[in-house]
Amino acid sequence: MRTRRGAWYSPPDACSEDAAAAAVKRPRDVAGDQAGCCRRRQRLSSGGACDAFDALPDDLLICILSKLSASASSPSDLISASLTCRRFNSLAVHSLVLSKASSKCLAVGATNWCDSAHRFLKLCADSGNMEAYYILGMIRFYCLRNRGSGASLMAKAAINCHAPALYSLAVIQFNGSGGSKNDKDLRAGVALCARAAFLGHVDALRELGHCLQDGYGVRQNVAEGRRFLVQANARELAAVLSSAAFPTRSLLAWNHPHHDADARRAAAAAAACPLLSDFGCNVPAPEVHPANRFLSEWFAARGCAGSGTGSAGDDGGLRLCSHAGCGRAETRRHEFRRCSVCGVVNYCSRACQALDWKLRHKSECAPQERWINDGDGDGDGENDGVGAADDDVMAVS
């Protein structure tokens, strides 16, 4: 075995002389050296470590941003991520990221409404986001008064089995919104409502139950209507019980002489915002959809408090639905139906009337004599005189 002292290794002096001769013979590539330095600077961060972020593939970053947009609690979550760097800014508007955006990520505020917000919702809708179709459709139909475009966007979402869009189109058919009173199509409204109820939409279940009980647009079937109402309350209660934000013990509270002090305090806390279901449980009011919240903020900023007696937009005779969580406005005078007892409030649907009755109107409703002759008619015969049509009033639940 030969070592480094053997004949296979050249002397140190000879090796250094050969290297020096090669350096003299080889011309120096100045441009190549500068390019190599630039590459080394790019690979090294300020701390001297290798920057592995630039090596991540775009597919992985798009997947991460898609998860972020799907779980975002507000539009600022996605916007903050897009402002991190230029690469995130370009990938945040990718069609796959925008198509996964949740309704909370698309919850633009009415006070901050501008062309940029409109373009953002339009870009999400063009990417195939069903929530963007629905929210933008509601805004265009009720706020911007672009009835055809708004209804078309909601129809695109309804075709893809979007339950809130199906229910909103059902309300439009029930009221003949965007047209005259003769444009009402009760059978189409019941069909759309039944489809939304099949998908588990609570308001659609409640609306369909009242339609069956009253024989409104469908053959009367009290027992079947009652079944749908109970199912709506069961789904509402199950959604609250599955939420970790509300303790079950405070919701399932009843009056008992031997209740302990903790249970009484829990019952008092739950009674602060009660929605008494058919099961005798105090549950909070359902969370308002971002589209309905936008409508409420839009008309409130224009001088309508949402009580049903104010004006919607520039038309003084148009009123809002009296349910605070709805936000829908009339598209013509006397489009919504009034309470049959007091005549002070009006609603776009029986579902809104049932919710508002449990939350607020039950303690405020008081009979008023000859309320229907309060001079609120416009001479078109829709709601004038004592002999008004039955569909112009709503019976108390």
Short mmCIF file of C-alpha atoms in Angstrom, two decimals:
data_model
loop_
_atom_site.label_atom_id
_atom_site.label_comp_id
_atom_site.label_asym_id
_atom_site.label_seq_id
_atom_site.Cartn_x
_atom_site.Cartn_y
_atom_site.Cartn_z
CA MET A 1 0.00 0.00 0.00
CA ARG A 2 1.37 3.34 -1.01
CA THR A 3 1.05 6.46 1.11
CA ARG A 4 1.07 10.16 0.23
CA ARG A 5 4.87 9.98 0.30
CA GLY A 6 4.90 7.45 -2.53
CA ALA A 7 5.50 7.86 -6.24
CA TRP A 8 1.76 8.30 -7.01
CA TYR A 9 1.74 11.80 -5.53
CA SER A 10 3.54 14.74 -7.01
CA PRO A 11 5.69 16.95 -4.79
CA PRO A 12 3.98 19.96 -3.23
CA ASP A 13 6.15 22.40 -5.08
CA ALA A 14 5.30 20.86 -8.43
CA CYS A 15 1.56 20.95 -7.69
CA SER A 16 1.68 24.62 -6.81
CA GLU A 17 3.72 25.43 -9.88
CA ASP A 18 1.21 23.64 -12.16
CA ALA A 19 -1.72 25.49 -10.59
CA ALA A 20 0.01 28.84 -11.03
CA ALA A 21 0.76 28.05 -14.65
CA ALA A 22 -2.90 27.13 -15.30
CA ALA A 23 -4.06 30.37 -13.72
CA VAL A 24 -1.76 32.36 -15.96
CA LYS A 25 -2.81 30.54 -19.13
CA ARG A 26 -6.63 30.71 -18.44
CA PRO A 27 -8.19 34.14 -19.15
CA ARG A 28 -10.38 35.56 -16.39
CA ASP A 29 -14.13 35.59 -17.10
CA VAL A 30 -15.21 38.80 -15.34
CA ALA A 31 -18.88 38.58 -16.39
CA GLY A 32 -19.16 35.00 -15.20
CA ASP A 33 -17.70 35.90 -11.82
CA GLN A 34 -20.20 38.74 -11.38
CA ALA A 35 -23.14 36.48 -12.31
CA GLY A 36 -21.97 33.88 -9.83
CA CYS A 37 -21.77 36.51 -7.10
CA CYS A 38 -25.33 37.64 -7.87
CA ARG A 39 -26.57 34.06 -7.66
CA ARG A 40 -24.81 33.60 -4.35
CA ARG A 41 -26.39 36.79 -3.00
CA GLN A 42 -29.84 35.59 -3.99
CA ARG A 43 -29.33 32.25 -2.31
CA LEU A 44 -28.12 33.82 0.90
CA SER A 45 -30.38 35.76 3.23
CA SER A 46 -29.29 38.57 5.49
CA GLY A 47 -28.32 36.08 8.17
CA GLY A 48 -26.20 34.09 5.82
CA ALA A 49 -28.58 31.10 5.70
CA CYS A 50 -30.07 29.68 2.52
CA ASP A 51 -33.46 31.25 1.57
CA ALA A 52 -35.63 28.17 0.98
CA PHE A 53 -38.79 30.22 0.31
CA ASP A 54 -37.80 30.92 -3.29
CA ALA A 55 -37.41 27.19 -3.86
CA LEU A 56 -41.03 26.43 -2.92
CA PRO A 57 -43.18 25.51 -5.94
CA ASP A 58 -46.16 27.66 -6.88
CA ASP A 59 -48.56 24.74 -6.46
CA LEU A 60 -47.69 24.43 -2.78
CA LEU A 61 -48.16 28.17 -2.14
CA ILE A 62 -51.48 28.16 -4.01
CA CYS A 63 -52.65 25.27 -1.84
CA ILE A 64 -51.68 27.17 1.32
CA LEU A 65 -53.42 30.34 0.16
CA SER A 66 -56.52 28.32 -0.78
CA LYS A 67 -56.69 26.91 2.75
CA LEU A 68 -56.31 30.44 4.10
CA SER A 69 -59.10 31.87 1.94
CA ALA A 70 -61.40 28.99 2.86
CA SER A 71 -60.88 29.49 6.60
CA ALA A 72 -60.50 33.28 6.70
CA SER A 73 -62.69 35.13 9.19
CA SER A 74 -62.58 38.42 7.29
CA PRO A 75 -61.32 39.78 3.94
CA SER A 76 -58.33 41.32 5.72
CA ASP A 77 -56.84 37.85 6.32
CA LEU A 78 -56.35 37.21 2.62
CA ILE A 79 -55.38 40.83 1.93
CA SER A 80 -52.69 40.77 4.62
CA ALA A 81 -51.23 37.60 3.16
CA SER A 82 -51.21 39.10 -0.35
CA LEU A 83 -49.25 42.13 0.92
CA THR A 84 -46.47 39.95 2.37
CA CYS A 85 -44.42 39.84 -0.81
CA ARG A 86 -44.71 40.22 -4.53
CA ARG A 87 -45.02 36.48 -5.05
CA PHE A 88 -47.96 36.19 -2.63
CA ASN A 89 -49.55 39.22 -4.25
CA SER A 90 -49.60 37.50 -7.63
CA LEU A 91 -50.68 34.08 -6.33
CA ALA A 92 -53.44 35.42 -4.04
CA VAL A 93 -55.56 36.34 -7.07
CA HIS A 94 -55.20 32.90 -8.62
CA SER A 95 -58.52 31.43 -9.72
CA LEU A 96 -58.12 28.39 -7.46
CA VAL A 97 -57.53 30.60 -4.39
CA LEU A 98 -60.50 32.86 -5.13
CA SER A 99 -62.79 29.94 -5.90
CA LYS A 100 -62.22 28.53 -2.38
CA ALA A 101 -62.87 31.82 -0.54
CA SER A 102 -65.47 31.50 2.22
CA SER A 103 -68.43 33.79 2.78
CA LYS A 104 -66.59 35.52 5.65
CA CYS A 105 -63.61 36.14 3.38
CA LEU A 106 -66.01 37.83 0.92
CA ALA A 107 -67.83 39.84 3.61
CA VAL A 108 -67.09 43.31 2.27
CA GLY A 109 -68.58 46.17 4.26
CA ALA A 110 -71.22 48.49 2.85
CA THR A 111 -69.42 51.52 4.28
CA ASN A 112 -66.25 50.53 2.39
CA TRP A 113 -68.01 49.72 -0.87
CA CYS A 114 -66.12 50.95 -3.91
CA ASP A 115 -65.14 49.88 -7.40
CA SER A 116 -62.24 47.85 -6.03
CA ALA A 117 -64.55 45.82 -3.79
CA HIS A 118 -66.93 45.32 -6.71
CA ARG A 119 -64.07 44.11 -8.92
CA PHE A 120 -62.86 41.75 -6.18
CA LEU A 121 -66.29 40.09 -5.87
CA LYS A 122 -66.59 39.96 -9.66
CA LEU A 123 -63.16 38.31 -9.90
CA CYS A 124 -64.18 35.72 -7.30
CA ALA A 125 -67.44 35.07 -9.15
CA ASP A 126 -65.57 34.63 -12.44
CA SER A 127 -63.40 32.05 -10.67
CA GLY A 128 -66.50 29.95 -9.92
CA ASN A 129 -67.06 30.91 -6.27
CA MET A 130 -70.73 30.23 -5.41
CA GLU A 131 -70.69 32.53 -2.38
CA ALA A 132 -69.40 35.36 -4.56
CA TYR A 133 -72.19 34.71 -7.06
CA TYR A 134 -74.77 34.95 -4.27
CA ILE A 135 -73.34 37.96 -2.41
CA LEU A 136 -72.74 39.98 -5.57
CA GLY A 137 -76.17 39.00 -6.89
CA MET A 138 -77.89 40.22 -3.72
CA ILE A 139 -75.95 43.50 -3.81
CA ARG A 140 -76.78 44.15 -7.45
CA PHE A 141 -80.44 43.17 -7.12
CA TYR A 142 -81.36 45.09 -3.97
CA CYS A 143 -78.70 47.79 -3.52
CA LEU A 144 -77.53 48.70 -7.02
CA ARG A 145 -81.01 47.99 -8.48
CA ASN A 146 -79.59 45.98 -11.35
CA ARG A 147 -82.37 43.41 -11.16
CA GLY A 148 -81.50 41.33 -14.21
CA SER A 149 -77.80 40.96 -13.46
CA GLY A 150 -78.42 40.27 -9.77
CA ALA A 151 -81.03 37.60 -10.43
CA SER A 152 -78.77 36.02 -13.05
CA LEU A 153 -75.87 35.75 -10.59
CA MET A 154 -78.09 34.22 -7.92
CA ALA A 155 -79.45 31.78 -10.50
CA LYS A 156 -75.92 30.63 -11.33
CA ALA A 157 -75.34 29.86 -7.66
CA ALA A 158 -78.76 28.17 -7.36
CA ILE A 159 -77.99 25.88 -10.31
CA ASN A 160 -75.00 24.62 -8.34
CA CYS A 161 -77.24 23.83 -5.33
CA HIS A 162 -76.40 26.91 -3.27
CA ALA A 163 -79.15 26.85 -0.63
CA PRO A 164 -79.21 30.60 0.31
CA ALA A 165 -79.44 31.53 -3.38
CA LEU A 166 -82.33 29.11 -3.88
CA TYR A 167 -84.17 30.60 -0.92
CA SER A 168 -83.55 34.19 -2.07
CA LEU A 169 -84.94 33.37 -5.51
CA ALA A 170 -87.96 31.80 -3.78
CA VAL A 171 -88.56 35.07 -1.87
CA ILE A 172 -88.29 36.99 -5.15
CA GLN A 173 -90.89 34.69 -6.72
CA PHE A 174 -93.23 34.96 -3.73
CA ASN A 175 -93.15 38.77 -3.83
CA GLY A 176 -92.74 39.34 -7.56
CA SER A 177 -89.68 41.45 -6.75
CA GLY A 178 -88.36 43.55 -9.59
CA GLY A 179 -91.73 43.53 -11.36
CA SER A 180 -95.41 44.10 -10.69
CA LYS A 181 -97.81 42.27 -8.42
CA ASN A 182 -98.90 40.12 -11.35
CA ASP A 183 -95.37 38.76 -11.65
CA LYS A 184 -95.75 36.71 -8.47
CA ASP A 185 -95.27 32.98 -9.05
CA LEU A 186 -96.20 31.15 -5.87
CA ARG A 187 -95.71 27.67 -7.31
CA ALA A 188 -92.20 28.53 -8.49
CA GLY A 189 -91.46 29.99 -5.06
CA VAL A 190 -92.61 26.81 -3.33
CA ALA A 191 -90.52 24.66 -5.69
CA LEU A 192 -87.37 26.73 -5.05
CA CYS A 193 -88.09 26.75 -1.33
CA ALA A 194 -88.52 22.97 -1.30
CA ARG A 195 -85.17 22.52 -3.06
CA ALA A 196 -83.42 24.76 -0.50
CA ALA A 197 -85.20 22.93 2.34
CA PHE A 198 -83.96 19.61 0.94
CA LEU A 199 -80.41 21.01 1.24
CA GLY A 200 -81.04 21.84 4.91
CA HIS A 201 -81.60 25.60 4.77
CA VAL A 202 -83.37 26.51 8.01
CA ASP A 203 -85.26 29.56 6.70
CA ALA A 204 -86.44 27.55 3.69
CA LEU A 205 -87.70 24.78 5.98
CA ARG A 206 -89.58 27.33 8.06
CA GLU A 207 -91.01 29.07 4.97
CA LEU A 208 -92.12 25.80 3.41
CA GLY A 209 -93.78 24.76 6.67
CA HIS A 210 -95.82 27.97 6.80
CA CYS A 211 -96.76 27.61 3.11
CA LEU A 212 -98.09 24.12 3.77
CA GLN A 213 -99.95 25.20 6.88
CA ASP A 214 -101.55 28.20 5.14
CA GLY A 215 -102.04 26.61 1.73
CA TYR A 216 -99.95 29.41 0.19
CA GLY A 217 -98.86 28.33 -3.28
CA VAL A 218 -99.40 24.67 -2.46
CA ARG A 219 -102.22 22.41 -1.31
CA GLN A 220 -102.82 22.87 2.41
CA ASN A 221 -101.38 20.16 4.64
CA VAL A 222 -101.21 21.24 8.27
CA ALA A 223 -99.52 18.08 9.56
CA GLU A 224 -96.80 18.18 6.91
CA GLY A 225 -96.26 21.88 7.50
CA ARG A 226 -95.89 21.27 11.21
CA ARG A 227 -93.29 18.59 10.48
CA PHE A 228 -91.19 21.04 8.48
CA LEU A 229 -91.42 23.66 11.24
CA VAL A 230 -90.25 21.15 13.85
CA GLN A 231 -87.42 20.09 11.56
CA ALA A 232 -86.36 23.72 11.15
CA ASN A 233 -86.24 24.18 14.92
CA ALA A 234 -84.33 20.92 15.34
CA ARG A 235 -81.68 21.98 12.83
CA GLU A 236 -81.44 25.39 14.46
CA LEU A 237 -80.98 23.84 17.89
CA ALA A 238 -78.45 21.29 16.60
CA ALA A 239 -76.36 24.05 15.01
CA VAL A 240 -76.20 25.92 18.31
CA LEU A 241 -75.43 22.82 20.37
CA SER A 242 -72.59 21.87 18.03
CA SER A 243 -71.00 25.27 18.49
CA ALA A 244 -68.37 25.41 21.22
CA ALA A 245 -69.09 29.08 21.90
CA PHE A 246 -72.35 28.37 23.73
CA PRO A 247 -72.51 26.03 26.75
CA THR A 248 -75.20 23.41 26.54
CA ARG A 249 -76.25 23.84 30.16
CA SER A 250 -77.14 27.51 29.67
CA LEU A 251 -79.22 26.72 26.59
CA LEU A 252 -81.23 23.90 28.08
CA ALA A 253 -82.59 26.00 30.93
CA TRP A 254 -86.03 25.69 32.46
CA ASN A 255 -87.78 27.10 35.54
CA HIS A 256 -87.58 24.69 38.46
CA PRO A 257 -88.01 25.53 42.13
CA HIS A 258 -84.90 23.54 43.14
CA HIS A 259 -82.59 25.00 40.53
CA ASP A 260 -79.22 25.90 41.94
CA ALA A 261 -77.82 29.43 41.74
CA ASP A 262 -75.43 28.60 38.89
CA ALA A 263 -78.25 27.29 36.73
CA ARG A 264 -80.35 30.39 37.41
CA ARG A 265 -77.46 32.66 36.45
CA ALA A 266 -76.89 30.63 33.27
CA ALA A 267 -80.57 30.89 32.41
CA ALA A 268 -80.46 34.66 32.93
CA ALA A 269 -77.43 34.94 30.66
CA ALA A 270 -79.11 32.86 27.97
CA ALA A 271 -82.25 34.98 28.22
CA ALA A 272 -80.30 38.05 27.14
CA CYS A 273 -80.72 37.06 23.49
CA PRO A 274 -83.34 34.31 23.45
CA LEU A 275 -84.95 32.62 20.50
CA LEU A 276 -87.46 30.24 22.05
CA SER A 277 -87.72 27.16 19.89
CA ASP A 278 -90.51 24.61 19.89
CA PHE A 279 -88.37 22.47 22.20
CA GLY A 280 -88.49 25.07 24.99
CA CYS A 281 -84.81 26.03 24.71
CA ASN A 282 -83.33 29.48 24.73
CA VAL A 283 -80.98 29.61 21.76
CA PRO A 284 -79.22 32.66 20.31
CA ALA A 285 -80.41 34.22 17.10
CA PRO A 286 -78.85 32.65 14.00
CA GLU A 287 -75.76 34.29 12.55
CA VAL A 288 -76.56 36.78 9.81
CA HIS A 289 -75.21 35.96 6.36
CA PRO A 290 -72.68 38.51 5.00
CA ALA A 291 -75.03 39.32 2.12
CA ASN A 292 -77.88 40.22 4.48
CA ARG A 293 -75.51 42.16 6.71
CA PHE A 294 -74.36 44.17 3.69
CA LEU A 295 -77.97 45.01 2.79
CA SER A 296 -78.74 46.17 6.33
CA GLU A 297 -75.62 48.35 6.46
CA TRP A 298 -76.27 49.73 2.98
CA PHE A 299 -79.79 50.97 3.71
CA ALA A 300 -78.92 52.06 7.27
CA ALA A 301 -76.18 54.30 5.88
CA ARG A 302 -78.82 55.86 3.60
CA GLY A 303 -81.16 56.83 6.40
CA CYS A 304 -83.22 53.68 6.87
CA ALA A 305 -82.97 52.09 10.29
CA GLY A 306 -84.36 48.74 9.15
CA SER A 307 -87.56 48.84 11.19
CA GLY A 308 -89.77 48.53 8.15
CA THR A 309 -91.06 52.07 8.38
CA GLY A 310 -88.12 53.91 6.84
CA SER A 311 -87.39 54.46 3.19
CA ALA A 312 -85.04 52.34 1.13
CA GLY A 313 -82.75 54.49 -0.95
CA ASP A 314 -84.23 57.50 -2.69
CA ASP A 315 -87.77 56.12 -2.95
CA GLY A 316 -89.64 57.31 0.14
CA GLY A 317 -92.44 54.75 -0.24
CA LEU A 318 -90.23 51.65 -0.25
CA ARG A 319 -89.69 49.89 3.05
CA LEU A 320 -87.31 47.33 4.50
CA CYS A 321 -88.18 43.96 5.94
CA SER A 322 -88.80 44.45 9.65
CA HIS A 323 -86.62 41.47 10.59
CA ALA A 324 -83.27 43.00 11.55
CA GLY A 325 -81.26 40.12 10.12
CA CYS A 326 -82.83 40.24 6.65
CA GLY A 327 -81.99 43.59 5.04
CA ARG A 328 -84.17 43.08 1.94
CA ALA A 329 -85.95 46.16 0.62
CA GLU A 330 -89.08 46.51 -1.46
CA THR A 331 -88.66 46.95 -5.20
CA ARG A 332 -92.13 48.52 -5.52
CA ARG A 333 -94.65 50.03 -3.12
CA HIS A 334 -96.52 47.61 -0.84
CA GLU A 335 -94.50 44.63 -2.02
CA PHE A 336 -94.06 43.14 1.46
CA ARG A 337 -96.96 41.91 3.58
CA ARG A 338 -97.95 43.49 6.89
CA CYS A 339 -98.67 42.05 10.29
CA SER A 340 -102.40 41.24 10.43
CA VAL A 341 -102.75 42.55 14.01
CA CYS A 342 -100.87 45.84 14.27
CA GLY A 343 -100.11 46.67 10.64
CA VAL A 344 -96.95 48.50 11.72
CA VAL A 345 -94.33 46.00 10.58
CA ASN A 346 -93.95 44.20 7.28
CA TYR A 347 -91.94 41.21 6.15
CA CYS A 348 -90.60 39.77 2.93
CA SER A 349 -91.45 36.21 3.97
CA ARG A 350 -93.14 34.13 6.64
CA ALA A 351 -89.74 32.92 7.82
CA CYS A 352 -88.65 36.49 8.64
CA GLN A 353 -91.99 37.11 10.31
CA ALA A 354 -91.66 34.01 12.50
CA LEU A 355 -88.12 34.88 13.56
CA ASP A 356 -88.91 38.52 14.31
CA TRP A 357 -92.03 37.48 16.24
CA LYS A 358 -89.96 35.34 18.60
CA LEU A 359 -87.12 37.82 18.92
CA ARG A 360 -88.89 41.17 19.19
CA HIS A 361 -92.36 41.73 17.82
CA LYS A 362 -94.23 39.40 20.20
CA SER A 363 -93.77 41.90 23.03
CA GLU A 364 -94.51 44.94 20.85
CA CYS A 365 -97.47 43.84 18.74
CA ALA A 366 -100.71 45.56 19.73
CA PRO A 367 -104.02 45.66 17.81
CA GLN A 368 -104.79 48.90 16.01
CA GLU A 369 -108.23 49.79 14.68
CA ARG A 370 -108.58 50.41 10.96
CA TRP A 371 -104.78 50.35 10.43
CA ILE A 372 -105.27 49.43 6.83
CA ASN A 373 -106.78 52.86 6.10
CA ASP A 374 -103.78 54.81 7.33
CA GLY A 375 -103.37 56.67 4.05
CA ASP A 376 -100.44 54.56 3.00
CA GLY A 377 -102.02 53.44 -0.25
CA ASP A 378 -100.80 54.64 -3.59
CA GLY A 379 -104.00 54.28 -5.55
CA ASP A 380 -103.05 51.08 -7.37
CA GLY A 381 -105.45 48.94 -5.37
CA GLU A 382 -102.75 46.70 -3.93
CA ASN A 383 -103.26 47.50 -0.28
CA ASP A 384 -106.04 50.10 -0.05
CA GLY A 385 -109.32 49.76 1.76
CA VAL A 386 -110.69 47.17 4.14
CA GLY A 387 -111.18 44.63 1.40
CA ALA A 388 -107.49 44.20 0.69
CA ALA A 389 -106.32 40.86 -0.62
CA ASP A 390 -105.40 38.17 1.88
CA ASP A 391 -101.82 38.00 0.64
CA ASP A 392 -101.24 41.62 1.69
CA VAL A 393 -101.29 40.71 5.38
CA MET A 394 -99.56 38.08 7.48
CA ALA A 395 -101.32 36.27 10.25
CA VAL A 396 -99.58 36.20 13.60
CA SER A 397 -97.72 32.93 14.19
#
